[in-house]
Short mmCIF file of C-alpha atoms in Angstrom, two decimals:
data_model
loop_
_atom_site.label_atom_id
_atom_site.label_comp_id
_atom_site.label_asym_id
_atom_site.label_seq_id
_atom_site.Cartn_x
_atom_site.Cartn_y
_atom_site.Cartn_z
CA MET A 1 -85.74 6.66 -28.76
CA ALA A 2 -84.57 8.00 -32.13
CA GLU A 3 -84.77 5.99 -35.34
CA THR A 4 -83.13 6.62 -38.70
CA LYS A 5 -84.70 6.39 -42.14
CA ARG A 6 -82.88 6.82 -45.44
CA GLU A 7 -84.98 9.24 -47.51
CA ILE A 8 -84.55 9.04 -51.31
CA GLU A 9 -86.84 11.46 -53.06
CA ARG A 10 -87.31 13.95 -55.86
CA LYS A 11 -89.43 17.08 -55.96
CA TYR A 12 -91.34 18.63 -58.85
CA GLU A 13 -93.41 21.75 -59.44
CA ALA A 14 -95.99 22.79 -62.00
CA THR A 15 -95.40 25.52 -64.56
CA GLY A 16 -98.93 26.82 -64.00
CA ASP A 17 -101.62 26.87 -61.30
CA ASP A 18 -103.21 23.57 -62.31
CA VAL A 19 -101.37 20.60 -60.75
CA ARG A 20 -102.53 17.24 -62.04
CA LEU A 21 -100.75 13.94 -61.77
CA PRO A 22 -100.60 11.83 -64.91
CA ASP A 23 -101.58 8.15 -64.98
CA LEU A 24 -98.63 6.61 -63.14
CA THR A 25 -99.72 3.03 -63.85
CA ARG A 26 -98.08 3.63 -67.24
CA VAL A 27 -94.70 3.72 -65.49
CA ALA A 28 -92.90 0.40 -65.95
CA GLY A 29 -93.17 -1.70 -62.81
CA VAL A 30 -96.14 0.19 -61.34
CA ALA A 31 -99.24 -2.05 -61.32
CA SER A 32 -101.60 0.20 -59.35
CA VAL A 33 -101.96 3.57 -57.68
CA VAL A 34 -103.78 3.71 -54.34
CA ASP A 35 -105.25 6.97 -53.01
CA LYS A 36 -104.31 7.26 -49.31
CA GLY A 37 -106.25 10.46 -48.64
CA VAL A 38 -105.20 13.92 -47.44
CA ALA A 39 -103.15 14.64 -44.32
CA GLU A 40 -102.84 18.07 -42.70
CA LEU A 41 -99.27 18.69 -41.53
CA ASP A 42 -98.01 21.47 -39.27
CA ALA A 43 -94.22 21.77 -39.05
CA VAL A 44 -92.11 24.34 -37.23
CA TYR A 45 -88.47 24.50 -38.35
CA TYR A 46 -85.70 25.49 -35.93
CA ASP A 47 -82.29 27.06 -36.49
CA THR A 48 -79.75 29.39 -34.96
CA PRO A 49 -80.16 33.15 -35.46
CA ASP A 50 -77.50 33.06 -38.20
CA LEU A 51 -79.21 30.07 -39.89
CA ARG A 52 -76.23 27.81 -39.30
CA LEU A 53 -78.18 24.62 -39.99
CA ALA A 54 -79.75 25.84 -43.19
CA ALA A 55 -76.36 27.01 -44.44
CA HIS A 56 -75.17 23.39 -44.29
CA SER A 57 -78.40 21.83 -45.62
CA LEU A 58 -79.43 20.48 -42.20
CA THR A 59 -83.09 20.45 -41.30
CA LEU A 60 -84.63 20.34 -37.84
CA ARG A 61 -88.40 20.41 -37.42
CA ARG A 62 -91.17 19.57 -34.99
CA ARG A 63 -94.16 18.28 -36.92
CA THR A 64 -97.69 17.32 -35.96
CA GLY A 65 -100.18 15.55 -38.21
CA GLY A 66 -99.67 12.56 -40.48
CA ASP A 67 -98.36 9.16 -39.42
CA ASP A 68 -94.84 10.32 -38.49
CA ALA A 69 -95.49 13.21 -36.10
CA GLY A 70 -92.49 14.09 -33.97
CA TRP A 71 -89.07 15.71 -34.17
CA HIS A 72 -87.17 15.16 -37.43
CA LEU A 73 -83.50 15.93 -38.07
CA LYS A 74 -82.24 15.49 -41.62
CA PHE A 75 -78.64 15.14 -42.79
CA PRO A 76 -77.72 15.39 -46.48
CA VAL A 77 -76.12 12.27 -47.94
CA ALA A 78 -76.14 13.03 -51.67
CA THR A 79 -78.36 14.89 -54.12
CA GLY A 80 -81.92 13.81 -53.38
CA ILE A 81 -80.82 11.54 -50.52
CA ARG A 82 -81.02 12.39 -46.83
CA ASP A 83 -80.92 10.52 -43.53
CA GLU A 84 -83.93 11.44 -41.45
CA ILE A 85 -83.53 10.84 -37.72
CA ARG A 86 -86.86 10.76 -35.90
CA ALA A 87 -87.69 11.19 -32.25
CA PRO A 88 -91.09 11.12 -30.51
CA LEU A 89 -93.16 14.28 -30.23
CA SER A 90 -92.27 16.30 -27.12
CA PRO A 91 -92.38 19.98 -26.10
CA ALA A 92 -88.58 20.36 -26.09
CA LEU A 93 -85.90 19.14 -28.48
CA PRO A 94 -84.94 15.57 -27.49
CA ARG A 95 -81.42 15.15 -26.12
CA THR A 96 -80.55 12.54 -28.75
CA LEU A 97 -81.10 15.09 -31.55
CA ALA A 98 -79.53 17.97 -29.63
CA ALA A 99 -76.31 15.94 -29.31
CA LEU A 100 -76.17 15.45 -33.10
CA LEU A 101 -76.26 19.22 -33.56
CA ARG A 102 -73.83 20.18 -30.83
CA SER A 103 -70.73 20.60 -33.03
CA ARG A 104 -72.56 23.20 -35.13
CA VAL A 105 -74.87 24.82 -32.57
CA ARG A 106 -72.67 24.60 -29.43
CA ASP A 107 -74.07 27.08 -26.90
CA THR A 108 -76.23 28.99 -29.38
CA GLN A 109 -79.96 28.88 -28.75
CA LEU A 110 -82.17 27.20 -31.35
CA ALA A 111 -85.37 29.03 -32.17
CA PRO A 112 -88.32 28.70 -34.60
CA VAL A 113 -87.60 30.32 -37.98
CA VAL A 114 -90.34 29.09 -40.32
CA ARG A 115 -93.70 27.35 -40.01
CA LEU A 116 -94.96 25.20 -42.89
CA LEU A 117 -98.60 24.20 -43.13
CA SER A 118 -99.05 21.48 -45.75
CA SER A 119 -102.13 19.81 -47.10
CA ARG A 120 -100.67 16.50 -48.35
CA ASP A 121 -102.60 14.42 -50.88
CA VAL A 122 -100.91 11.01 -50.83
CA ARG A 123 -100.85 8.17 -53.35
CA HIS A 124 -98.99 4.85 -53.11
CA LEU A 125 -97.41 3.22 -56.14
CA LEU A 126 -97.65 -0.57 -55.85
CA ASP A 127 -96.14 -3.42 -57.82
CA GLU A 128 -98.07 -6.44 -59.11
CA HIS A 129 -97.81 -8.14 -55.70
CA GLY A 130 -99.16 -5.11 -53.83
CA ALA A 131 -95.78 -4.12 -52.40
CA LEU A 132 -95.08 -0.41 -51.95
CA LEU A 133 -92.69 1.05 -54.53
CA ALA A 134 -92.95 4.75 -53.80
CA GLU A 135 -95.12 7.42 -52.21
CA VAL A 136 -96.25 10.32 -54.38
CA SER A 137 -97.70 13.35 -52.64
CA VAL A 138 -99.15 16.61 -53.91
CA ASP A 139 -98.37 19.18 -51.22
CA ALA A 140 -100.18 22.51 -51.01
CA VAL A 141 -97.76 24.46 -48.81
CA ARG A 142 -98.07 27.71 -46.91
CA ALA A 143 -94.87 29.06 -45.31
CA GLU A 144 -94.92 31.63 -42.50
CA ARG A 145 -91.82 33.52 -41.40
CA LEU A 146 -91.26 33.40 -37.62
CA THR A 147 -88.17 35.63 -37.41
CA PRO A 148 -87.38 39.20 -38.46
CA PRO A 149 -86.73 39.47 -42.22
CA ARG A 150 -83.17 39.58 -43.59
CA ALA A 151 -84.13 41.00 -46.96
CA PRO A 152 -85.81 44.37 -47.65
CA GLU A 153 -89.62 44.24 -47.58
CA PRO A 154 -90.12 40.50 -48.03
CA PRO A 155 -93.53 38.84 -47.77
CA ALA A 156 -94.29 37.38 -44.35
CA ALA A 157 -95.72 34.27 -46.00
CA ALA A 158 -95.54 32.34 -49.24
CA SER A 159 -97.59 29.59 -50.85
CA TRP A 160 -96.87 26.99 -53.51
CA THR A 161 -97.74 23.46 -54.62
CA GLU A 162 -95.14 20.76 -55.20
CA ILE A 163 -95.03 17.07 -55.98
CA GLU A 164 -92.80 14.81 -53.93
CA VAL A 165 -91.87 11.26 -54.98
CA GLU A 166 -90.24 9.24 -52.19
CA LEU A 167 -88.83 5.80 -52.84
CA ALA A 168 -89.84 2.91 -50.55
CA ASP A 169 -87.17 0.93 -48.76
CA ASP A 170 -85.06 -1.47 -50.86
CA VAL A 171 -86.57 -0.35 -54.17
CA ASP A 172 -84.35 0.25 -57.21
CA PRO A 173 -83.77 4.04 -57.53
CA ALA A 174 -84.24 3.63 -61.31
CA LEU A 175 -87.97 3.81 -60.54
CA LEU A 176 -87.54 7.48 -59.70
CA ASP A 177 -86.14 8.08 -63.19
CA ARG A 178 -89.14 6.43 -64.80
CA VAL A 179 -91.65 8.31 -62.63
CA GLY A 180 -89.80 11.58 -63.24
CA LYS A 181 -89.91 11.06 -66.98
CA ARG A 182 -93.64 10.56 -66.81
CA LEU A 183 -94.13 13.67 -64.68
CA ARG A 184 -92.04 15.83 -67.02
CA LYS A 185 -94.09 14.67 -69.98
CA ALA A 186 -97.16 15.88 -68.08
CA GLY A 187 -95.69 19.40 -67.83
CA LEU A 188 -94.12 19.16 -64.39
CA ARG A 189 -90.51 20.15 -63.83
CA PRO A 190 -87.89 19.36 -61.18
CA SER A 191 -88.12 21.77 -58.27
CA ALA A 192 -85.56 24.55 -58.18
CA SER A 193 -85.32 24.18 -54.38
CA ALA A 194 -83.66 21.27 -52.64
CA SER A 195 -86.27 21.26 -49.87
CA LYS A 196 -89.45 22.95 -48.66
CA LEU A 197 -87.42 24.73 -46.00
CA ALA A 198 -84.97 26.17 -48.52
CA ARG A 199 -87.82 27.50 -50.61
CA ALA A 200 -89.64 28.90 -47.60
CA LEU A 201 -86.52 30.73 -46.36
CA ALA A 202 -85.86 32.18 -49.80
CA GLN A 203 -89.43 33.32 -50.48
CA THR A 204 -89.98 34.92 -47.07
CA GLY A 205 -86.67 36.79 -47.01
CA THR A 206 -85.18 34.77 -44.17
CA VAL A 207 -82.00 33.94 -46.09
CA PRO A 208 -79.41 36.74 -46.43
CA PRO A 209 -79.03 38.02 -50.00
CA ALA A 210 -76.21 36.46 -51.97
CA GLN A 211 -72.95 38.36 -51.71
CA GLU A 212 -71.59 39.88 -54.86
CA SER A 213 -68.48 38.35 -56.36
CA VAL A 214 -65.32 40.37 -55.78
CA GLY A 215 -63.53 38.78 -58.69
CA VAL A 216 -60.70 36.31 -58.82
CA ARG A 217 -57.67 37.27 -56.76
CA GLU A 218 -54.18 35.84 -56.94
CA PRO A 219 -53.81 33.34 -54.08
CA THR A 220 -51.08 33.86 -51.53
CA ALA A 221 -49.37 31.30 -49.35
CA GLY A 222 -51.57 32.50 -46.49
CA SER A 223 -54.87 32.18 -48.33
CA HIS A 224 -53.88 28.79 -49.69
CA VAL A 225 -53.03 27.36 -46.26
CA LEU A 226 -56.10 28.92 -44.65
CA ASP A 227 -58.39 27.39 -47.28
CA TYR A 228 -56.95 23.97 -46.46
CA LEU A 229 -57.28 24.50 -42.72
CA ARG A 230 -60.89 25.64 -43.05
CA ALA A 231 -61.71 22.55 -45.11
CA GLN A 232 -60.32 20.33 -42.33
CA ARG A 233 -62.15 22.31 -39.64
CA ASP A 234 -65.40 21.89 -41.59
CA ALA A 235 -64.76 18.16 -41.95
CA LEU A 236 -64.19 17.87 -38.21
CA VAL A 237 -67.49 19.61 -37.42
CA ALA A 238 -69.43 17.66 -40.04
CA LEU A 239 -68.07 14.28 -38.88
CA ASP A 240 -69.10 14.83 -35.25
CA PRO A 241 -72.69 13.63 -35.73
CA ALA A 242 -71.49 10.74 -37.91
CA VAL A 243 -69.29 9.54 -35.04
CA ARG A 244 -72.19 9.89 -32.60
CA ARG A 245 -74.31 7.79 -34.97
CA ASP A 246 -71.51 5.20 -35.20
CA LEU A 247 -71.41 5.38 -38.98
CA PRO A 248 -68.73 3.28 -40.73
CA ASP A 249 -65.26 4.84 -40.88
CA SER A 250 -66.49 8.05 -39.20
CA VAL A 251 -64.10 7.87 -36.26
CA HIS A 252 -61.18 7.29 -38.59
CA GLN A 253 -62.10 10.22 -40.83
CA MET A 254 -62.62 12.54 -37.88
CA ARG A 255 -59.25 11.55 -36.49
CA VAL A 256 -57.66 12.20 -39.88
CA ALA A 257 -59.14 15.71 -39.95
CA THR A 258 -57.62 16.47 -36.52
CA ARG A 259 -54.24 15.11 -37.62
CA ARG A 260 -54.29 17.13 -40.85
CA LEU A 261 -55.02 20.31 -38.95
CA ARG A 262 -52.23 19.70 -36.45
CA SER A 263 -49.80 18.64 -39.17
CA ALA A 264 -50.52 21.76 -41.26
CA PHE A 265 -49.92 24.00 -38.26
CA LYS A 266 -46.43 22.47 -37.96
CA SER A 267 -45.59 22.14 -41.64
CA TYR A 268 -46.61 25.68 -42.49
CA GLY A 269 -45.06 27.42 -39.53
CA LYS A 270 -43.59 30.01 -41.92
CA VAL A 271 -47.16 31.05 -42.71
CA LEU A 272 -48.87 30.84 -39.31
CA ASP A 273 -47.27 31.84 -36.02
CA ARG A 274 -46.59 28.62 -34.13
CA THR A 275 -46.62 30.37 -30.75
CA VAL A 276 -50.35 30.69 -31.38
CA THR A 277 -51.02 27.45 -33.24
CA ASP A 278 -48.94 25.06 -31.11
CA PRO A 279 -51.32 25.19 -28.11
CA VAL A 280 -54.22 24.50 -30.46
CA GLY A 281 -52.20 21.67 -31.97
CA GLU A 282 -51.77 20.13 -28.52
CA GLU A 283 -55.55 20.14 -28.06
CA LEU A 284 -55.94 18.51 -31.46
CA LYS A 285 -53.40 15.89 -30.37
CA TRP A 286 -55.54 15.22 -27.29
CA LEU A 287 -58.66 14.84 -29.43
CA ALA A 288 -56.96 12.52 -31.91
CA GLY A 289 -55.68 10.41 -29.04
CA GLU A 290 -59.12 10.10 -27.50
CA LEU A 291 -60.66 9.20 -30.83
CA GLY A 292 -57.84 6.74 -31.42
CA VAL A 293 -58.96 4.58 -28.52
CA ASP A 294 -62.06 3.64 -30.50
CA ARG A 295 -60.47 3.52 -33.93
CA ASP A 296 -57.36 1.57 -32.90
CA GLN A 297 -59.47 -1.06 -31.17
CA GLU A 298 -61.60 -1.43 -34.32
CA VAL A 299 -58.54 -1.87 -36.55
CA LEU A 300 -56.84 -4.28 -34.17
CA THR A 301 -59.92 -6.48 -33.85
CA GLU A 302 -60.34 -6.67 -37.61
CA ARG A 303 -56.67 -7.63 -37.99
CA LEU A 304 -56.87 -10.43 -35.46
CA GLN A 305 -60.17 -11.70 -36.85
CA SER A 306 -58.68 -11.96 -40.33
CA ARG A 307 -55.67 -13.81 -38.94
CA ILE A 308 -57.89 -16.33 -37.21
CA ALA A 309 -60.13 -16.75 -40.27
CA ALA A 310 -57.08 -17.66 -42.38
CA LEU A 311 -55.99 -20.51 -40.08
CA PRO A 312 -57.00 -24.14 -40.72
CA ARG A 313 -59.52 -25.38 -38.17
CA THR A 314 -56.98 -27.92 -36.92
CA LEU A 315 -54.84 -25.06 -35.62
CA LEU A 316 -57.66 -23.40 -33.66
CA LEU A 317 -57.11 -24.95 -30.25
CA GLY A 318 -59.57 -23.81 -27.61
CA PRO A 319 -62.34 -21.19 -27.74
CA VAL A 320 -60.24 -18.79 -29.79
CA ARG A 321 -63.06 -16.90 -31.54
CA GLY A 322 -65.09 -16.65 -28.35
CA ARG A 323 -62.21 -15.27 -26.33
CA LEU A 324 -61.41 -12.68 -29.00
CA ARG A 325 -65.07 -11.67 -29.16
CA ILE A 326 -65.33 -11.20 -25.39
CA TRP A 327 -62.04 -9.29 -25.29
CA SER A 328 -63.03 -7.05 -28.19
CA THR A 329 -66.55 -6.36 -26.94
CA ALA A 330 -65.31 -5.32 -23.52
CA ARG A 331 -62.69 -2.97 -24.94
CA ARG A 332 -64.96 -1.65 -27.70
CA GLY A 333 -67.83 -0.89 -25.31
CA GLY A 334 -65.58 1.10 -23.03
CA SER A 335 -63.94 3.00 -25.88
CA ARG A 336 -67.29 3.85 -27.47
CA ARG A 337 -68.57 5.37 -24.23
CA LYS A 338 -65.35 7.29 -23.83
CA THR A 339 -65.56 8.70 -27.38
CA LEU A 340 -69.08 10.01 -26.78
CA ALA A 341 -68.01 11.49 -23.45
CA VAL A 342 -65.19 13.36 -25.20
CA LEU A 343 -67.58 14.80 -27.80
CA ASP A 344 -69.88 15.97 -25.02
CA SER A 345 -67.04 17.56 -23.03
CA LYS A 346 -66.50 21.25 -22.52
CA ARG A 347 -62.88 20.87 -23.56
CA TYR A 348 -63.92 19.64 -27.03
CA LEU A 349 -66.39 22.49 -27.55
CA VAL A 350 -63.75 25.01 -26.47
CA LEU A 351 -61.40 23.48 -29.06
CA LEU A 352 -63.98 23.98 -31.81
CA ASP A 353 -64.54 27.59 -30.75
CA THR A 354 -60.78 28.16 -30.63
CA LEU A 355 -60.35 26.81 -34.16
CA ASP A 356 -63.09 29.13 -35.40
CA ALA A 357 -61.47 32.13 -33.73
CA LEU A 358 -58.04 31.23 -35.08
CA LEU A 359 -59.28 30.90 -38.65
CA ASP A 360 -61.36 34.07 -38.42
CA GLY A 361 -58.35 36.03 -37.19
CA PRO A 362 -55.30 34.01 -38.29
CA PRO A 363 -51.86 34.77 -36.81
CA LEU A 364 -50.21 35.33 -40.19
CA ARG A 365 -46.45 35.72 -40.53
CA PRO A 366 -44.77 37.79 -43.25
CA ALA A 367 -44.38 34.78 -45.58
CA ALA A 368 -48.18 34.49 -45.72
CA GLY A 369 -48.34 37.37 -48.17
CA ARG A 370 -45.89 35.82 -50.62
CA PRO A 371 -46.87 33.75 -53.69
CA VAL A 372 -47.72 30.11 -53.07
CA ALA A 373 -44.80 28.87 -55.22
CA ASP A 374 -42.31 30.74 -53.02
CA VAL A 375 -43.43 29.18 -49.74
CA VAL A 376 -45.47 25.99 -50.03
CA PRO A 377 -42.97 23.74 -51.93
CA LYS A 378 -40.25 24.54 -49.40
CA ALA A 379 -42.53 23.47 -46.57
CA VAL A 380 -43.10 20.10 -48.24
CA ILE A 381 -39.37 19.62 -48.81
CA ARG A 382 -38.66 20.36 -45.15
CA GLU A 383 -41.01 17.55 -44.16
CA TYR A 384 -39.32 15.24 -46.69
CA ASP A 385 -35.90 15.99 -45.20
CA ARG A 386 -37.24 15.29 -41.72
CA LEU A 387 -38.59 11.94 -42.89
CA ALA A 388 -35.33 11.05 -44.64
CA GLY A 389 -33.42 11.47 -41.41
CA ARG A 390 -35.81 9.23 -39.49
CA ILE A 391 -35.77 6.54 -42.16
CA ALA A 392 -31.98 6.49 -42.16
CA HIS A 393 -31.93 6.20 -38.37
CA ALA A 394 -34.43 3.31 -38.34
CA LEU A 395 -32.65 1.35 -41.04
CA ALA A 396 -29.32 1.72 -39.22
CA LEU A 397 -30.67 -0.10 -36.15
CA ASP A 398 -30.73 -3.85 -35.57
CA PRO A 399 -34.17 -5.55 -35.38
CA GLY A 400 -35.73 -5.17 -31.97
CA VAL A 401 -37.56 -2.68 -29.78
CA PRO A 402 -35.33 0.33 -30.64
CA ARG A 403 -35.91 -0.24 -34.35
CA ASP A 404 -39.66 -0.70 -33.75
CA LEU A 405 -39.77 2.68 -31.99
CA ALA A 406 -37.66 4.33 -34.69
CA MET A 407 -39.90 2.98 -37.45
CA HIS A 408 -42.95 4.27 -35.58
CA ASP A 409 -41.35 7.74 -35.46
CA ALA A 410 -40.63 7.47 -39.17
CA ARG A 411 -44.25 6.54 -39.82
CA LYS A 412 -45.43 9.71 -38.13
CA ALA A 413 -42.97 11.74 -40.19
CA ALA A 414 -44.19 10.05 -43.41
CA LYS A 415 -47.75 10.94 -42.55
CA ARG A 416 -46.82 14.55 -41.94
CA ALA A 417 -44.92 14.76 -45.26
CA ARG A 418 -47.90 13.25 -47.04
CA TYR A 419 -50.35 15.69 -45.44
CA ALA A 420 -48.09 18.63 -46.34
CA ALA A 421 -48.05 17.51 -49.97
CA GLU A 422 -51.83 16.97 -50.01
CA ALA A 423 -52.32 20.48 -48.67
CA ALA A 424 -50.05 21.78 -51.45
CA ALA A 425 -51.78 19.83 -54.23
CA PRO A 426 -54.53 22.37 -55.08
CA ALA A 427 -51.82 24.89 -55.98
CA LEU A 428 -48.97 22.68 -57.18
CA GLY A 429 -51.02 20.04 -58.99
CA GLY A 430 -49.51 16.79 -60.31
CA PRO A 431 -46.05 16.96 -58.73
CA ALA A 432 -47.53 17.41 -55.25
CA LYS A 433 -50.06 14.63 -55.83
CA LYS A 434 -47.35 12.23 -56.97
CA PHE A 435 -45.15 13.20 -54.03
CA ALA A 436 -48.07 12.57 -51.64
CA LYS A 437 -48.68 9.17 -53.28
CA ARG A 438 -45.05 8.17 -52.69
CA MET A 439 -45.22 9.33 -49.08
CA LYS A 440 -48.40 7.32 -48.59
CA ALA A 441 -46.62 4.20 -49.87
CA VAL A 442 -43.87 4.71 -47.26
CA GLN A 443 -46.50 5.38 -44.59
CA THR A 444 -48.34 2.18 -45.51
CA VAL A 445 -45.26 -0.01 -45.04
CA LEU A 446 -44.37 1.67 -41.75
CA GLY A 447 -48.01 1.56 -40.65
CA ASP A 448 -48.33 -2.16 -41.21
CA HIS A 449 -45.13 -2.64 -39.25
CA GLN A 450 -46.52 -0.65 -36.33
CA ASP A 451 -49.82 -2.52 -36.50
CA SER A 452 -47.88 -5.76 -36.14
CA VAL A 453 -46.15 -4.37 -33.04
CA VAL A 454 -49.51 -3.47 -31.46
CA ALA A 455 -51.02 -6.82 -32.51
CA ARG A 456 -48.18 -8.75 -30.86
CA GLU A 457 -48.81 -6.89 -27.59
CA ALA A 458 -52.50 -7.81 -27.76
CA LEU A 459 -51.77 -11.44 -28.70
CA ARG A 460 -49.41 -11.84 -25.78
CA GLY A 461 -52.14 -10.56 -23.46
CA LEU A 462 -54.72 -12.92 -24.96
CA ALA A 463 -52.30 -15.83 -24.59
CA VAL A 464 -51.85 -15.01 -20.90
CA GLN A 465 -55.62 -14.82 -20.40
CA ALA A 466 -56.11 -18.16 -22.15
CA HIS A 467 -53.37 -19.81 -20.08
CA LEU A 468 -54.79 -18.53 -16.80
CA ALA A 469 -58.25 -19.81 -17.81
CA GLY A 470 -56.84 -23.29 -18.44
CA GLU A 471 -57.11 -22.97 -22.21
CA SER A 472 -54.47 -23.75 -24.80
CA ALA A 473 -52.35 -20.73 -25.73
CA PHE A 474 -51.02 -22.46 -28.87
CA THR A 475 -53.11 -20.51 -31.40
CA TRP A 476 -52.24 -17.16 -29.85
CA GLY A 477 -48.55 -18.01 -30.00
CA LEU A 478 -48.90 -19.08 -33.59
CA LEU A 479 -50.54 -15.75 -34.47
CA TYR A 480 -47.80 -13.92 -32.57
CA GLY A 481 -45.24 -15.62 -34.77
CA GLN A 482 -47.12 -14.62 -37.92
CA GLU A 483 -47.14 -11.01 -36.79
CA ALA A 484 -43.42 -11.13 -36.07
CA ALA A 485 -42.86 -12.46 -39.59
CA THR A 486 -44.99 -9.67 -41.03
CA ALA A 487 -42.92 -7.07 -39.20
CA ALA A 488 -39.70 -8.56 -40.54
CA GLU A 489 -41.11 -8.56 -44.08
CA ARG A 490 -42.05 -4.88 -43.80
CA GLU A 491 -38.54 -4.08 -42.60
CA ARG A 492 -37.08 -5.84 -45.66
CA GLU A 493 -39.53 -4.02 -47.93
CA LEU A 494 -38.87 -0.53 -46.61
CA PRO A 495 -35.55 0.23 -48.36
CA GLU A 496 -37.01 -0.41 -51.82
CA VAL A 497 -40.15 1.62 -51.14
CA TRP A 498 -38.09 4.46 -49.74
CA ALA A 499 -35.76 4.39 -52.75
CA LYS A 500 -38.73 5.09 -55.03
CA ALA A 501 -40.08 7.80 -52.75
CA SER A 502 -36.74 9.57 -52.43
CA ARG A 503 -35.88 9.92 -56.11
CA PRO A 504 -34.39 13.38 -56.75
CA ALA A 505 -36.79 13.95 -59.67
CA LEU A 506 -39.74 14.06 -57.28
CA ARG A 507 -38.23 16.93 -55.35
CA GLU A 508 -37.12 18.75 -58.47
CA ARG A 509 -40.59 18.69 -60.02
CA LEU A 510 -42.07 19.91 -56.78
CA MET A 511 -39.80 22.97 -56.78
CA ALA A 512 -40.11 23.69 -60.49
#
């Protein structure tokens, strides 16, 4: 069974051979320093032959010795902060950790790349009540290369000593600043390497030498669009383990990355050949749909919970909260299992490989070689015109199911126009950002309208369930009426929001 620990730490190194810790009881808040002895650690680090994990600051090791022997997988969160996922010691990589690496590793074999032998001298910093504040360790490290060298004539091993300060759980990170200040006064300096692994790879020649800069080149429409697509592909891959870990908003963000990829393929069809990208877009549509089962249920449940919370208790007739909880749990459990099954499927892995191949050898059309300003603004305007037609059609219909469907189509068009503008923003700057902001405002109104449509469907189903169980359906009907009123309000609001978004000046600045 894997467990996760948030690791907040800083590393230091000495300027000379003599490594001595200063008196850390002089750090504000530290009442005592307890010597915990020396532990001998033996860690083997694994990666793909092309060091795919190290390239993205991921760390996978199998370590013996110390009080946390086992398999450790670390994900970067921010500078000096990582999530360490631990699994019990076993000969082979545990399946729980292998799954978290699948989007990056896929079918590539993991193999040992570096072995680190560390003699760790540990001290605990305690407050006046004896509670642990931080662990300070002086690590004498020896790194041994386990793969063929990538640099000419590198050493097979390297040795160094470093100081690591790791914050205890629920302790103010400001303590690290105070400890660091004390260490720097004693002649220690922040480590130049983000981790032991990074230093070991660099000093044993396991990391490829840095490529020389080829200078700044004038971007083309093709290079601009490809940069955007690669960023979305990278986001998709990076979010995979977050979804598996059920981190907040991860499913939504992963779904957004799939939608942005698919939208860009369509919006920038003058740059990339759609006979090649459309089949990939269909697979992205499949993935977004599968992810949507989980995300849509989460959004819907939150919406209904907030509606119920806003009602006076006198209007809650029957076991309303209990029925919603049972309904949501049943649907959420099934959708969660389905999401994980999709991420483990062969079809999903083929999609990732296909995206890589497409971006490595893009099907560029002639317009790809033209300047950004000649191609990209026109693509955004085409999406705007498409949206304008759908808005006009929706507003011309009477309230009812046809208008609901038309507004949903307009919402999808607004999202595509927004994504096209966001993709253009790095090159076009402020005008594209403002255009995207206006499209988002339209999307928000249309999105809330669609959410009310979906909520009414769910409320009707809950009312039927309550009635068949002999419960009062009054509260569900009341909530249904509130959602109908919300939809009507959004329909009244849309013309004004669209009027602001469709001002001619927005288009003119975009084309300037």
